GROMACS .gro file of C-alpha atoms in nm:
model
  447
    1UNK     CA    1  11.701   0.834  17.039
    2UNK     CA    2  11.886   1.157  16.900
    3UNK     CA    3  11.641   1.155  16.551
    4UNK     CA    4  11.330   1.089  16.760
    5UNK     CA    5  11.460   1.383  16.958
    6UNK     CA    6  11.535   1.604  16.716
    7UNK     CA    7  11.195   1.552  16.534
    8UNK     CA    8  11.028   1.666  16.833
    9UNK     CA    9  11.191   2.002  16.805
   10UNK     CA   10  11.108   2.003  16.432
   11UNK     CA   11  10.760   1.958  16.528
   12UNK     CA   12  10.779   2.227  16.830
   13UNK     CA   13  10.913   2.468  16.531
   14UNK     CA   14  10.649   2.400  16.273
   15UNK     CA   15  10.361   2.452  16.574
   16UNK     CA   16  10.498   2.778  16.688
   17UNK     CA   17  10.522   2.870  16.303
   18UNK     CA   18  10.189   2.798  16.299
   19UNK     CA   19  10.067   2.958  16.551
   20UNK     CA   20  10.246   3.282  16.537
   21UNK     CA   21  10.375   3.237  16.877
   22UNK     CA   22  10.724   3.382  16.902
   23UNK     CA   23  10.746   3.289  17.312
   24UNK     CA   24  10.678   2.912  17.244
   25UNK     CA   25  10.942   2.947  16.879
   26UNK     CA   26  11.198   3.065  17.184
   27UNK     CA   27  11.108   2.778  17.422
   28UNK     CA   28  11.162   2.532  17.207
   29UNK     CA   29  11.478   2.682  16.968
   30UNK     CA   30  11.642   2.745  17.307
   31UNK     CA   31  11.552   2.454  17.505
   32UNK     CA   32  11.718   2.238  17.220
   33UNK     CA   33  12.021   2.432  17.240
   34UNK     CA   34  12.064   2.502  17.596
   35UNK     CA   35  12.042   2.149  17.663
   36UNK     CA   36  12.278   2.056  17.336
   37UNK     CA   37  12.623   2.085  17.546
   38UNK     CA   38  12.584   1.747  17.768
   39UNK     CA   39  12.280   1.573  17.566
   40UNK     CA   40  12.514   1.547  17.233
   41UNK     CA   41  12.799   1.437  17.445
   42UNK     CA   42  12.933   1.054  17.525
   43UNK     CA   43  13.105   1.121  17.811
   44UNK     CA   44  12.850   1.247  17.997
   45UNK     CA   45  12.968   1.168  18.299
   46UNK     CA   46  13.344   1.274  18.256
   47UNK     CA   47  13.247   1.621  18.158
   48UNK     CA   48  13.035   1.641  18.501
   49UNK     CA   49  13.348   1.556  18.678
   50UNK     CA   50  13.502   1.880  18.497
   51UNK     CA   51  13.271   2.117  18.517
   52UNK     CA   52  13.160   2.055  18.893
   53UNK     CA   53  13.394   2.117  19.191
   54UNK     CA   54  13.455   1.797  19.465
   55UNK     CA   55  13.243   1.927  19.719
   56UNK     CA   56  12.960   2.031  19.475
   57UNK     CA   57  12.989   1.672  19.358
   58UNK     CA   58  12.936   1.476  19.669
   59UNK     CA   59  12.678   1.687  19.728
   60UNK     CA   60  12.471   1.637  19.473
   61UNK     CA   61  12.576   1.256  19.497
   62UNK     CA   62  12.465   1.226  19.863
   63UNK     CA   63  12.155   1.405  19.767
   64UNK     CA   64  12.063   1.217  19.470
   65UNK     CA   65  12.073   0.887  19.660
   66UNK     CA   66  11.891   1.030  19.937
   67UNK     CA   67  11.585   1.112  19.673
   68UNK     CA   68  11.658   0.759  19.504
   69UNK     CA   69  11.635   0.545  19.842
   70UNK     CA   70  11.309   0.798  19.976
   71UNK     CA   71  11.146   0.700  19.614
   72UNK     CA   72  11.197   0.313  19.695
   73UNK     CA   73  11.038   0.368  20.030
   74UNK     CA   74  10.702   0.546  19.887
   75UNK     CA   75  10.710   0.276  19.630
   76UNK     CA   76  10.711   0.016  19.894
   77UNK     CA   77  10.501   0.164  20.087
   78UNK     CA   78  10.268   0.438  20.002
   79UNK     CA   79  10.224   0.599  20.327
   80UNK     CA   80  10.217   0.975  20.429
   81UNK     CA   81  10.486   0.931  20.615
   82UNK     CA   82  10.673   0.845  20.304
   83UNK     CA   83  10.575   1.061  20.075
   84UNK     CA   84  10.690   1.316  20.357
   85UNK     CA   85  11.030   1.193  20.317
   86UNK     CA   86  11.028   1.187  19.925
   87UNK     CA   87  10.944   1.533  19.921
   88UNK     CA   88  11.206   1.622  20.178
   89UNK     CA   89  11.450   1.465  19.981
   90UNK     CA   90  11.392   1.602  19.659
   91UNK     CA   91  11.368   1.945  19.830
   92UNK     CA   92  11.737   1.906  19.928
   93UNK     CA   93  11.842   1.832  19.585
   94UNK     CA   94  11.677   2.136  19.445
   95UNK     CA   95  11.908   2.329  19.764
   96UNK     CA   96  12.157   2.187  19.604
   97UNK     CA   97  12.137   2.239  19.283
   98UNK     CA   98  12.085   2.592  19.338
   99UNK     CA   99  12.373   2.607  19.543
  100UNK     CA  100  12.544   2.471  19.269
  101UNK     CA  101  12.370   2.743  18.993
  102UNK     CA  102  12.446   3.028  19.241
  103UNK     CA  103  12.856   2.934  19.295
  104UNK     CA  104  12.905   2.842  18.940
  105UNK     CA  105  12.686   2.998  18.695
  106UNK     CA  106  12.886   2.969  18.386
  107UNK     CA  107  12.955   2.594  18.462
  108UNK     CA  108  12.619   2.514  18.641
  109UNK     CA  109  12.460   2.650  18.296
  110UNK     CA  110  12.664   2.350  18.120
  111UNK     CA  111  12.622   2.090  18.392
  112UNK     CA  112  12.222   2.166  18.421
  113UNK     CA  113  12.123   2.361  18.145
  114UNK     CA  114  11.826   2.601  18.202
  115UNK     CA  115  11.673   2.752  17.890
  116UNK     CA  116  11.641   3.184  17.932
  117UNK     CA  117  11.251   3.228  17.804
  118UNK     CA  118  11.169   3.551  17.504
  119UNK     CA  119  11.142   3.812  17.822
  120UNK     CA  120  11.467   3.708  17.949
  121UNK     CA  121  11.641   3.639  17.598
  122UNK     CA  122  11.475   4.047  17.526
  123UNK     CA  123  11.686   4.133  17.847
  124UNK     CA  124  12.025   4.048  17.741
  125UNK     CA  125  12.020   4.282  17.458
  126UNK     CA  126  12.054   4.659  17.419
  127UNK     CA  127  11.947   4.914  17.215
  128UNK     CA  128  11.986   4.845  16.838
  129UNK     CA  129  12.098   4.513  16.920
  130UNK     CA  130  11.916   4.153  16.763
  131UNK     CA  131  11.918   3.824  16.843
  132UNK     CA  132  11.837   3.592  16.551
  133UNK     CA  133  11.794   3.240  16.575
  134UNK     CA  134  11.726   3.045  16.293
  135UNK     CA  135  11.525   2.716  16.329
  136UNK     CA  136  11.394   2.445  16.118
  137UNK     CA  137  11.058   2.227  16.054
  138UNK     CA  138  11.072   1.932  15.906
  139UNK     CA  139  11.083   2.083  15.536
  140UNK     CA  140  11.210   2.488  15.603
  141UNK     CA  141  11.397   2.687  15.737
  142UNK     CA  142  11.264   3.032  15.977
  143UNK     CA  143  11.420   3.236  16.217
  144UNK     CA  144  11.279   3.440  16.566
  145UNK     CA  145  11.418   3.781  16.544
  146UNK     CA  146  11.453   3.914  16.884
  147UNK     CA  147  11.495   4.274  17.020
  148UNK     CA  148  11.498   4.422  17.330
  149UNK     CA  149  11.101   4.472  17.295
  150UNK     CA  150  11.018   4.133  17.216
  151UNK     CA  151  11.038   3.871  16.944
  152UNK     CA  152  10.866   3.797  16.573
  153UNK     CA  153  10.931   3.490  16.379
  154UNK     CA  154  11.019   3.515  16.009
  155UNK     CA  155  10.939   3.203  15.812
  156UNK     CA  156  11.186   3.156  15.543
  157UNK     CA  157  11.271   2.900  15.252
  158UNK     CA  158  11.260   2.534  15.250
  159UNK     CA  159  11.590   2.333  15.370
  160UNK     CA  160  11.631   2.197  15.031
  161UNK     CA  161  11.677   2.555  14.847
  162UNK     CA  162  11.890   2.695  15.127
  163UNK     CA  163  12.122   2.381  15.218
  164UNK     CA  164  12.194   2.401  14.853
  165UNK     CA  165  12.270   2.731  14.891
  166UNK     CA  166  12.480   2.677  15.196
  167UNK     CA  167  12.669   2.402  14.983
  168UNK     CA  168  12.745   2.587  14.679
  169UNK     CA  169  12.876   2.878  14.955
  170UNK     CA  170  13.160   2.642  15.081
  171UNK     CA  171  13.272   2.450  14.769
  172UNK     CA  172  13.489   2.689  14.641
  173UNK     CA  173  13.850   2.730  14.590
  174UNK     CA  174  14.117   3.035  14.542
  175UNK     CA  175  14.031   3.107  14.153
  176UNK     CA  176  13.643   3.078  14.237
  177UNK     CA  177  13.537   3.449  14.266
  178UNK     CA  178  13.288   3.536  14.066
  179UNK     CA  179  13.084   3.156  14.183
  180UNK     CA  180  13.159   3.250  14.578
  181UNK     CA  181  13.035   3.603  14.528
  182UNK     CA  182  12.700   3.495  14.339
  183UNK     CA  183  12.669   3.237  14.626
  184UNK     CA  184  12.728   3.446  14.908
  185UNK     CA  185  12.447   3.697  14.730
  186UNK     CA  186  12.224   3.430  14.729
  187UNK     CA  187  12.275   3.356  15.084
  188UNK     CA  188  12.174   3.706  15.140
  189UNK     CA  189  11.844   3.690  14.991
  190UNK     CA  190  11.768   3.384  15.183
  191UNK     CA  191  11.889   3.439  15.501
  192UNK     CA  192  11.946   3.809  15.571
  193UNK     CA  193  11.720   4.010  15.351
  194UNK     CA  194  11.357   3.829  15.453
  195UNK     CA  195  11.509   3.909  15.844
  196UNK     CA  196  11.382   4.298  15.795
  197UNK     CA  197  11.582   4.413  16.021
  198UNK     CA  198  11.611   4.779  15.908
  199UNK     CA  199  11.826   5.086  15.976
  200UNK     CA  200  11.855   5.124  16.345
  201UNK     CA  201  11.999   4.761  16.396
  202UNK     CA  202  12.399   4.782  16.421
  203UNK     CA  203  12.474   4.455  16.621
  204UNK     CA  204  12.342   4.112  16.538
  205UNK     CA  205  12.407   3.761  16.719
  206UNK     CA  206  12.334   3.496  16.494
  207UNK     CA  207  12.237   3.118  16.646
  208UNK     CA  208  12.259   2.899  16.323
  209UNK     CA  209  12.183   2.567  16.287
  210UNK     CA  210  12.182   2.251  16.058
  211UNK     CA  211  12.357   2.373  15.734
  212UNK     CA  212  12.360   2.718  15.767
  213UNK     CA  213  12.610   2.710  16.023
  214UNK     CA  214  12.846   2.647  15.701
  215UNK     CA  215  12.768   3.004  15.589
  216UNK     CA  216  13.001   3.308  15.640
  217UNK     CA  217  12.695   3.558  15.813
  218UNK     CA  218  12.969   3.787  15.877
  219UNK     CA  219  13.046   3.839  15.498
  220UNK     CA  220  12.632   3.897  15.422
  221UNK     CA  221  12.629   4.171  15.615
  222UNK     CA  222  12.919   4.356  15.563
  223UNK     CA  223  12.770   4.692  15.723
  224UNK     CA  224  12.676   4.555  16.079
  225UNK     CA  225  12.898   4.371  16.333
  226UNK     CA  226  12.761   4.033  16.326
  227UNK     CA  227  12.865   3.774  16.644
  228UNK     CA  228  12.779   3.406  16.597
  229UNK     CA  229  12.649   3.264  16.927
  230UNK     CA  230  12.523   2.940  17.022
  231UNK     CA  231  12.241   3.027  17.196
  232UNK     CA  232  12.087   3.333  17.372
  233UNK     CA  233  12.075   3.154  17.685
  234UNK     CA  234  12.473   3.153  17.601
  235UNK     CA  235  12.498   3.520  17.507
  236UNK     CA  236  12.302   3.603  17.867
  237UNK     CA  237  12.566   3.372  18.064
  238UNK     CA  238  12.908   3.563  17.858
  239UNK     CA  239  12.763   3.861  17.918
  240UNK     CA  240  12.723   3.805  18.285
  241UNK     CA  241  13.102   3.655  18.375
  242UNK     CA  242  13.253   3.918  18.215
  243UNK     CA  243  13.576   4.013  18.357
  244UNK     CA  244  13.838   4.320  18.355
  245UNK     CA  245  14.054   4.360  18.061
  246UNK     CA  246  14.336   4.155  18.022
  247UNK     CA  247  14.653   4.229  17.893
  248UNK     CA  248  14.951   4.079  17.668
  249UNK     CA  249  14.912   3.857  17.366
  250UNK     CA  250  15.090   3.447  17.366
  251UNK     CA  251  15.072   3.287  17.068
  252UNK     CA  252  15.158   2.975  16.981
  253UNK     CA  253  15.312   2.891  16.603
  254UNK     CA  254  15.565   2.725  16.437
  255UNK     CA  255  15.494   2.363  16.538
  256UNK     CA  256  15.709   2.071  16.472
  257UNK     CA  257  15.483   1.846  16.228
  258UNK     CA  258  15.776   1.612  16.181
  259UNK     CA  259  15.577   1.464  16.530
  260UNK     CA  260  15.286   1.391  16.321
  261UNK     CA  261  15.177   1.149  16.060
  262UNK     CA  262  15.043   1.325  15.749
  263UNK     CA  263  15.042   1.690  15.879
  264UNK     CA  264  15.249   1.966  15.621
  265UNK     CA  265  15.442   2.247  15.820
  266UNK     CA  266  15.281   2.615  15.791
  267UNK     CA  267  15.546   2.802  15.734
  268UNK     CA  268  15.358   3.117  15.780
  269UNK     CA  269  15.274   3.035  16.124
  270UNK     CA  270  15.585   3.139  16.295
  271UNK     CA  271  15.569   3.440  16.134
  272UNK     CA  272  15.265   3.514  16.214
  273UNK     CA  273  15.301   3.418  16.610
  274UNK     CA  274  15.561   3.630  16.619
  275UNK     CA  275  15.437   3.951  16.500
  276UNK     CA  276  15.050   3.896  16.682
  277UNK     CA  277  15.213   3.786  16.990
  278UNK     CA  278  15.399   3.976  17.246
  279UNK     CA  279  15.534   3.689  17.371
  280UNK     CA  280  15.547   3.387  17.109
  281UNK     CA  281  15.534   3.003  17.217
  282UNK     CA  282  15.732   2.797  16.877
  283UNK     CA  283  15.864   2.496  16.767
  284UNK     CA  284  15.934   2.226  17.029
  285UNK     CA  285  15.810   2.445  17.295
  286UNK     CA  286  15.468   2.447  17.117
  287UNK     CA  287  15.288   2.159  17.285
  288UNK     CA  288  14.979   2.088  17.515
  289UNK     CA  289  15.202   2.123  17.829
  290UNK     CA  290  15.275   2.454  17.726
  291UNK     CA  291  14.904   2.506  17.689
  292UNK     CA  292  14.853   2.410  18.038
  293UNK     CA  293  15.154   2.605  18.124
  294UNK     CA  294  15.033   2.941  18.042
  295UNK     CA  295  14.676   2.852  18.163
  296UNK     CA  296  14.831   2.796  18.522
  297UNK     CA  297  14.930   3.147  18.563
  298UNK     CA  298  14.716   3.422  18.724
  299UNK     CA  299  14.760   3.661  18.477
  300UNK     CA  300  14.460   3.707  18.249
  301UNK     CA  301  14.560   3.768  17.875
  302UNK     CA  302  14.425   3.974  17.615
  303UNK     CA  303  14.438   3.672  17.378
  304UNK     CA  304  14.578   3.365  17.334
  305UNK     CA  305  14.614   3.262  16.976
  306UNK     CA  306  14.641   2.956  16.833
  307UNK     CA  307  14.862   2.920  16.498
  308UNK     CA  308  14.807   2.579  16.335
  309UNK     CA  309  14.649   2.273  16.207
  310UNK     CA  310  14.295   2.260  16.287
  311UNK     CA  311  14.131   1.858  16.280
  312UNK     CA  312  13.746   1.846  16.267
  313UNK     CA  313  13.615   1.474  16.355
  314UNK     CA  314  13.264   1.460  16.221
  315UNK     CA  315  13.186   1.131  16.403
  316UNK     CA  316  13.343   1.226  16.699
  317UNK     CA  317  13.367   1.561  16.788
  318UNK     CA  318  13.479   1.558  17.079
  319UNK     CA  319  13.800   1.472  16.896
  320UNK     CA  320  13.845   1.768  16.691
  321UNK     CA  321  14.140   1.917  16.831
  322UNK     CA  322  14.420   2.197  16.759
  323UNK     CA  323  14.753   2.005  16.659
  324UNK     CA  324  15.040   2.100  16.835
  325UNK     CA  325  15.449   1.974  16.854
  326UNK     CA  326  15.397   1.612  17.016
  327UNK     CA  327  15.562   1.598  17.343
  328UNK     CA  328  15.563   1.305  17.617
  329UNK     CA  329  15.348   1.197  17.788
  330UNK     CA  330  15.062   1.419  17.508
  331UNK     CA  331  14.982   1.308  17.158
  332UNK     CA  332  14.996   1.710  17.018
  333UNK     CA  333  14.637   1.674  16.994
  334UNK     CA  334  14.450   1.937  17.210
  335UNK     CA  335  14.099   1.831  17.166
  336UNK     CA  336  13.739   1.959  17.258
  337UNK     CA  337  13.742   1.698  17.525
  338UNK     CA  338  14.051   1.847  17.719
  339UNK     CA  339  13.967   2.185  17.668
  340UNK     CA  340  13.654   2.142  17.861
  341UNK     CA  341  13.848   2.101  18.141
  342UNK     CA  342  14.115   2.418  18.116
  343UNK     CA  343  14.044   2.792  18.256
  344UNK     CA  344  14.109   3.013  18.002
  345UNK     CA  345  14.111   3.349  18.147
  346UNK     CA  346  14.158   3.564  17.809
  347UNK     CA  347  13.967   3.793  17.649
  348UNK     CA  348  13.993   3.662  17.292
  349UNK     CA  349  14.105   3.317  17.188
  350UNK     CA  350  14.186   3.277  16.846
  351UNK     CA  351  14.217   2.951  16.631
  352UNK     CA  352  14.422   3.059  16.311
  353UNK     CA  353  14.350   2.686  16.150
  354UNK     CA  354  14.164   2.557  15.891
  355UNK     CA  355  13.757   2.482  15.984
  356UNK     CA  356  13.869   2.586  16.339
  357UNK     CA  357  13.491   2.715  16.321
  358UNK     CA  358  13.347   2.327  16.234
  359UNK     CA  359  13.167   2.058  16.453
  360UNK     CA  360  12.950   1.829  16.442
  361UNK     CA  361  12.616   1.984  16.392
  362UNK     CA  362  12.316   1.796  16.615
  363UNK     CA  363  11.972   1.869  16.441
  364UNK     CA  364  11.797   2.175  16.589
  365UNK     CA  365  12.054   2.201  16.919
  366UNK     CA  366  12.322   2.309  16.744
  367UNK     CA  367  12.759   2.254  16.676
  368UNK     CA  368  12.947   2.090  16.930
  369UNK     CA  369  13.319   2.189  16.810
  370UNK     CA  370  13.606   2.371  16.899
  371UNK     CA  371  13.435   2.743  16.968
  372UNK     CA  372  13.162   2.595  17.247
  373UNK     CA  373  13.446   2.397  17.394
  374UNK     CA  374  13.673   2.722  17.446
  375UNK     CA  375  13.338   2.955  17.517
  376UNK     CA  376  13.282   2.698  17.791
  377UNK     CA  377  13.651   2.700  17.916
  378UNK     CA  378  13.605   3.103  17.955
  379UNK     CA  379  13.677   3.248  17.661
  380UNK     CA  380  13.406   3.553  17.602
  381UNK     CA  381  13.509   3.497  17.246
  382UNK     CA  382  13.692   3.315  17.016
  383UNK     CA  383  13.804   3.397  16.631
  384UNK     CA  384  13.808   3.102  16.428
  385UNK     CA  385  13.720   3.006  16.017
  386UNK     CA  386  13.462   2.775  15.839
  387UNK     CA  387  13.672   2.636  15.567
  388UNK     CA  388  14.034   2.578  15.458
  389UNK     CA  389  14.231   2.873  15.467
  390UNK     CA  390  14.527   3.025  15.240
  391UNK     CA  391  14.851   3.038  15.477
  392UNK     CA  392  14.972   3.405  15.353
  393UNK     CA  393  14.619   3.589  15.363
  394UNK     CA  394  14.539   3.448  15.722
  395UNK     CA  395  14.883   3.607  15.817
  396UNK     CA  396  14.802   3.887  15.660
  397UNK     CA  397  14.455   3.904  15.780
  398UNK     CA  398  14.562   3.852  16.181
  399UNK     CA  399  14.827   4.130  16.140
  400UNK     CA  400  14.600   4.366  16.034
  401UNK     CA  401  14.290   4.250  16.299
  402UNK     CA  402  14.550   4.261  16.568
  403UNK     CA  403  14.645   4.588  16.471
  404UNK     CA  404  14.313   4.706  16.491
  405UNK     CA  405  14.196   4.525  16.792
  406UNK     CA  406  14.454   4.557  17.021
  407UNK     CA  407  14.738   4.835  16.911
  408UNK     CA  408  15.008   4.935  17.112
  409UNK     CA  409  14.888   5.285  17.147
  410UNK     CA  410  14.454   5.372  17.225
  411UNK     CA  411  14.197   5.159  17.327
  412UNK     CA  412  14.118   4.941  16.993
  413UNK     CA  413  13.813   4.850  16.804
  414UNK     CA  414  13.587   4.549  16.913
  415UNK     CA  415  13.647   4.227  16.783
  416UNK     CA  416  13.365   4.199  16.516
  417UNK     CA  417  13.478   4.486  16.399
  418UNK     CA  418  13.819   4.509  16.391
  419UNK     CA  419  13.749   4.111  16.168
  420UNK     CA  420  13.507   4.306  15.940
  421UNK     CA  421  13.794   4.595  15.864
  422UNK     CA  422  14.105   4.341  15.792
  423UNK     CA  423  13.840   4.166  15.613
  424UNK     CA  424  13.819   4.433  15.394
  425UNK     CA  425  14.192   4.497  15.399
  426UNK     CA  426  14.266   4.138  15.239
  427UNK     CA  427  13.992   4.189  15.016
  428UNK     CA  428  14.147   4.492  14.869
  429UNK     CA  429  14.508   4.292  14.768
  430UNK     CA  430  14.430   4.169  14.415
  431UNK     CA  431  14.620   3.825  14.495
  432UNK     CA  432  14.349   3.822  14.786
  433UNK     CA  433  14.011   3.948  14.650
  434UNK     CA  434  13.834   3.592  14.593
  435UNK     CA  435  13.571   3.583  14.925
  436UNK     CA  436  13.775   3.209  14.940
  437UNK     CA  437  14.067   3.423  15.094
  438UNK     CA  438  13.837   3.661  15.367
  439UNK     CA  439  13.533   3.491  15.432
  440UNK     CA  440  13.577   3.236  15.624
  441UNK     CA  441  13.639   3.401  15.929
  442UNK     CA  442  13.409   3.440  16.182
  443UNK     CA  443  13.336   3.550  16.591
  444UNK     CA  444  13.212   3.361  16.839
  445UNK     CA  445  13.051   3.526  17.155
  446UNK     CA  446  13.091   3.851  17.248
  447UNK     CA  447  13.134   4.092  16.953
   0.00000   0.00000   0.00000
């Protein structure tokens, strides 16, 4: 059912293409991805039990059976008077549904996703802002380029060249510098330079999909401050819940791998907690309970950042999960599944782990991974990497972005761009220059 699916999509793509409709490119890119959340998901029903409150539940319960036993009536009996009742009942459930949408908007968008059409997709941007999501057809690649005036689709090379290209990004190690820079220059000319998107343009939110979510976009464009996003209809909801500035820094480091099989200790990690955070969360202490623990309180952070093994799942990604010090009654395994159902009420969270960035990647509706699960959770945005990163550059990398982001003195740069300036910082250290050591590093949400 998901292939048969996702050719549908593929075909929706390669008709808008052909048409030259960028509205009906926009229906279908976002309807895929708006709709990825709970359609890619096994427990479908488990994450409706998280998302929606009690009383929004029986609700929708009570009026969902009212509609199903009104539909057995008119079946039975196709009278008026029936139909009357049918439409009665499925009028409630719409009440309730919008109640539902109207209380909960950030959740409701999970729990019944609603694609945003081109207009509304136009609205959440500002001046010298772009939206661009890429797409696919059956045998290319294109992207719809969206401003605040409208929309134009940009057809662009076939899956085979650029997947390559993707591949050849990725497969790299420390000493592979010059191969990582060629590759990241010819990810350029696929994927950035056909966009147009000229002078004026100083923000970009990119929606990937199938391999090129792989790709470091940030490191293409070193000039802009580039945002990945799932979807615009995602970019519209952050944008919407977005709350007063937190303040204070926990961090969580140091963990005890002696409580797991086949995990190495980062020794940098406590180091690094302690000089990002101002209050750090180490060793034994560093376990899902604390987690939970600081997402109890009130208090609404600045960031809460994450120091530690990352473990994508490919099969199952709603295993991926953050190791932490295993603790009774958890595992130490802080997955996409249970952080559905925290509130994380920070402004940044950051996953300082190897391919904290990864997930499983559905055909046209996107990655289902560690960044949606925390974006969904609250987070406005979340710092994470694509790859397997060097302990001692990511250390020195998250001093410097801290530094920049969030000093003790002024106001700070934005995310994006405080990344893009310690990217540069641990690109300048000769030990550090190879893109392997910088590039991996990416923003989720708001920039």
């Amino acid at each position: 059912a998901r292939a048969q699916h996702a050719r549908l999509f593929e075909v929706g793509a390669a008709a808008a293409l052909a048409l030259g409709d960028p509205a009906a490119l926009a229906e279908v890119l976002e309807s895929g991805r708006a709709m990825a959340l709970l359609e890619s998901l096994e427990g479908r029903e488990a994450l409706r039990a998280i998302a929606l409150r009690e009383d929004h539940r029986r609700a929708e319960t009570k009026a969902r059976a009212a509609v199903a036993e009104a539909r057995a009536l008119y079946h039975r009996a196709l009278r008026r008077r029936k139909r009357t009742v049918l439409r009665a009942a499925e009028a409630q459930l719409e009440v309730v549904v919008g109640r539902i949408r109207r209380d909960a908007r950030a959740r409701a968008g999970l729990v019944f996703p609603q694609a945003d059409d081109l207009p509304t997709l136009a609205g959440h941007l500002t001046q010298g802002e772009v939206l661009v999501l890429y797409g696919q057809t059956r045998t290319h690649y294109l992207a719809l380029v969206v401003t605040e005036a409208g929309g134009r689709i940009v057809p662009l090379a076939t899956r085979e060249v650029i997947d390559a290209a993707c591949e050849a990004a990725v497969a790299v190690t420390h000493a592979s510098d010059v191969p990582h820079v060629k590759a990241l220059a010819a990810l350029e000319t696929l994927l950035l330079k056909p966009l147009a998107l000229g002078a004026k343009v100083q923000r970009v939110f990119v929606s990937p999909v199938g391999e090129i979510f792989r790709a470091s976009l940030v490191s293409l464009d070193p000039k802009r401050i580039v945002a990945h996003v799932p979807s615009g209809t995602t970019l519209g909801l952050l944008r919407e819940r977005r709350a007063a500035r937190g303040k204070g820094v926990v961090a969580f480091g140091g963990v005890d791998y002696r409580t797991h099989a086949r995990l190495s200790d980062l020794p940098a990690s406590k180091e690094e907690a302690g000089e990002v955070g101002e209050r750090s969360i180490l060793g034994k202490d560093a376990t899902e309970a604390g987690v939970r623990s600081v997402m109890a309180s009130a208090t609404r952070l600045r960031a809460l950042h994450f120091a530690c093994h990352g473990l994508f799942d490919q099969e199952r990604p709603m295993w991926s999960a953050l190791a932490l010090t295993r603790a009774a009654p958890d595992d130490g395994m802080l997955t996409v599944s249970e952080i559905f159902g925290l509130q994380v009420q920070a402004d940044l969270v950051t996953l300082s782990a190897c391919e904290s960035g990864r997930g499983r990647v559905y055909q046209a509706e996107g990655l289902l991974g560690l960044p949606r699960a925390f974006a969904y959770a609250g987070a406005p945005r979340v710092l994470c990497s694509l790859w397997k990163v060097d302990d001692d550059a990511t250390r020195a990398l998250m001093g410097k972005f801290y530094a920049l982001w969030n000093p003790k003195t002024g106001a700070g740069m934005p995310a994006a761009q405080a990344l893009r300036e310690a990217q540069a910082y641990v690109r300048a250290q000769p030990q550090w220059k190879a893109p392997y050591y910088w590039a991996a590093w990416v923003v989720w949400g708001l920039p």
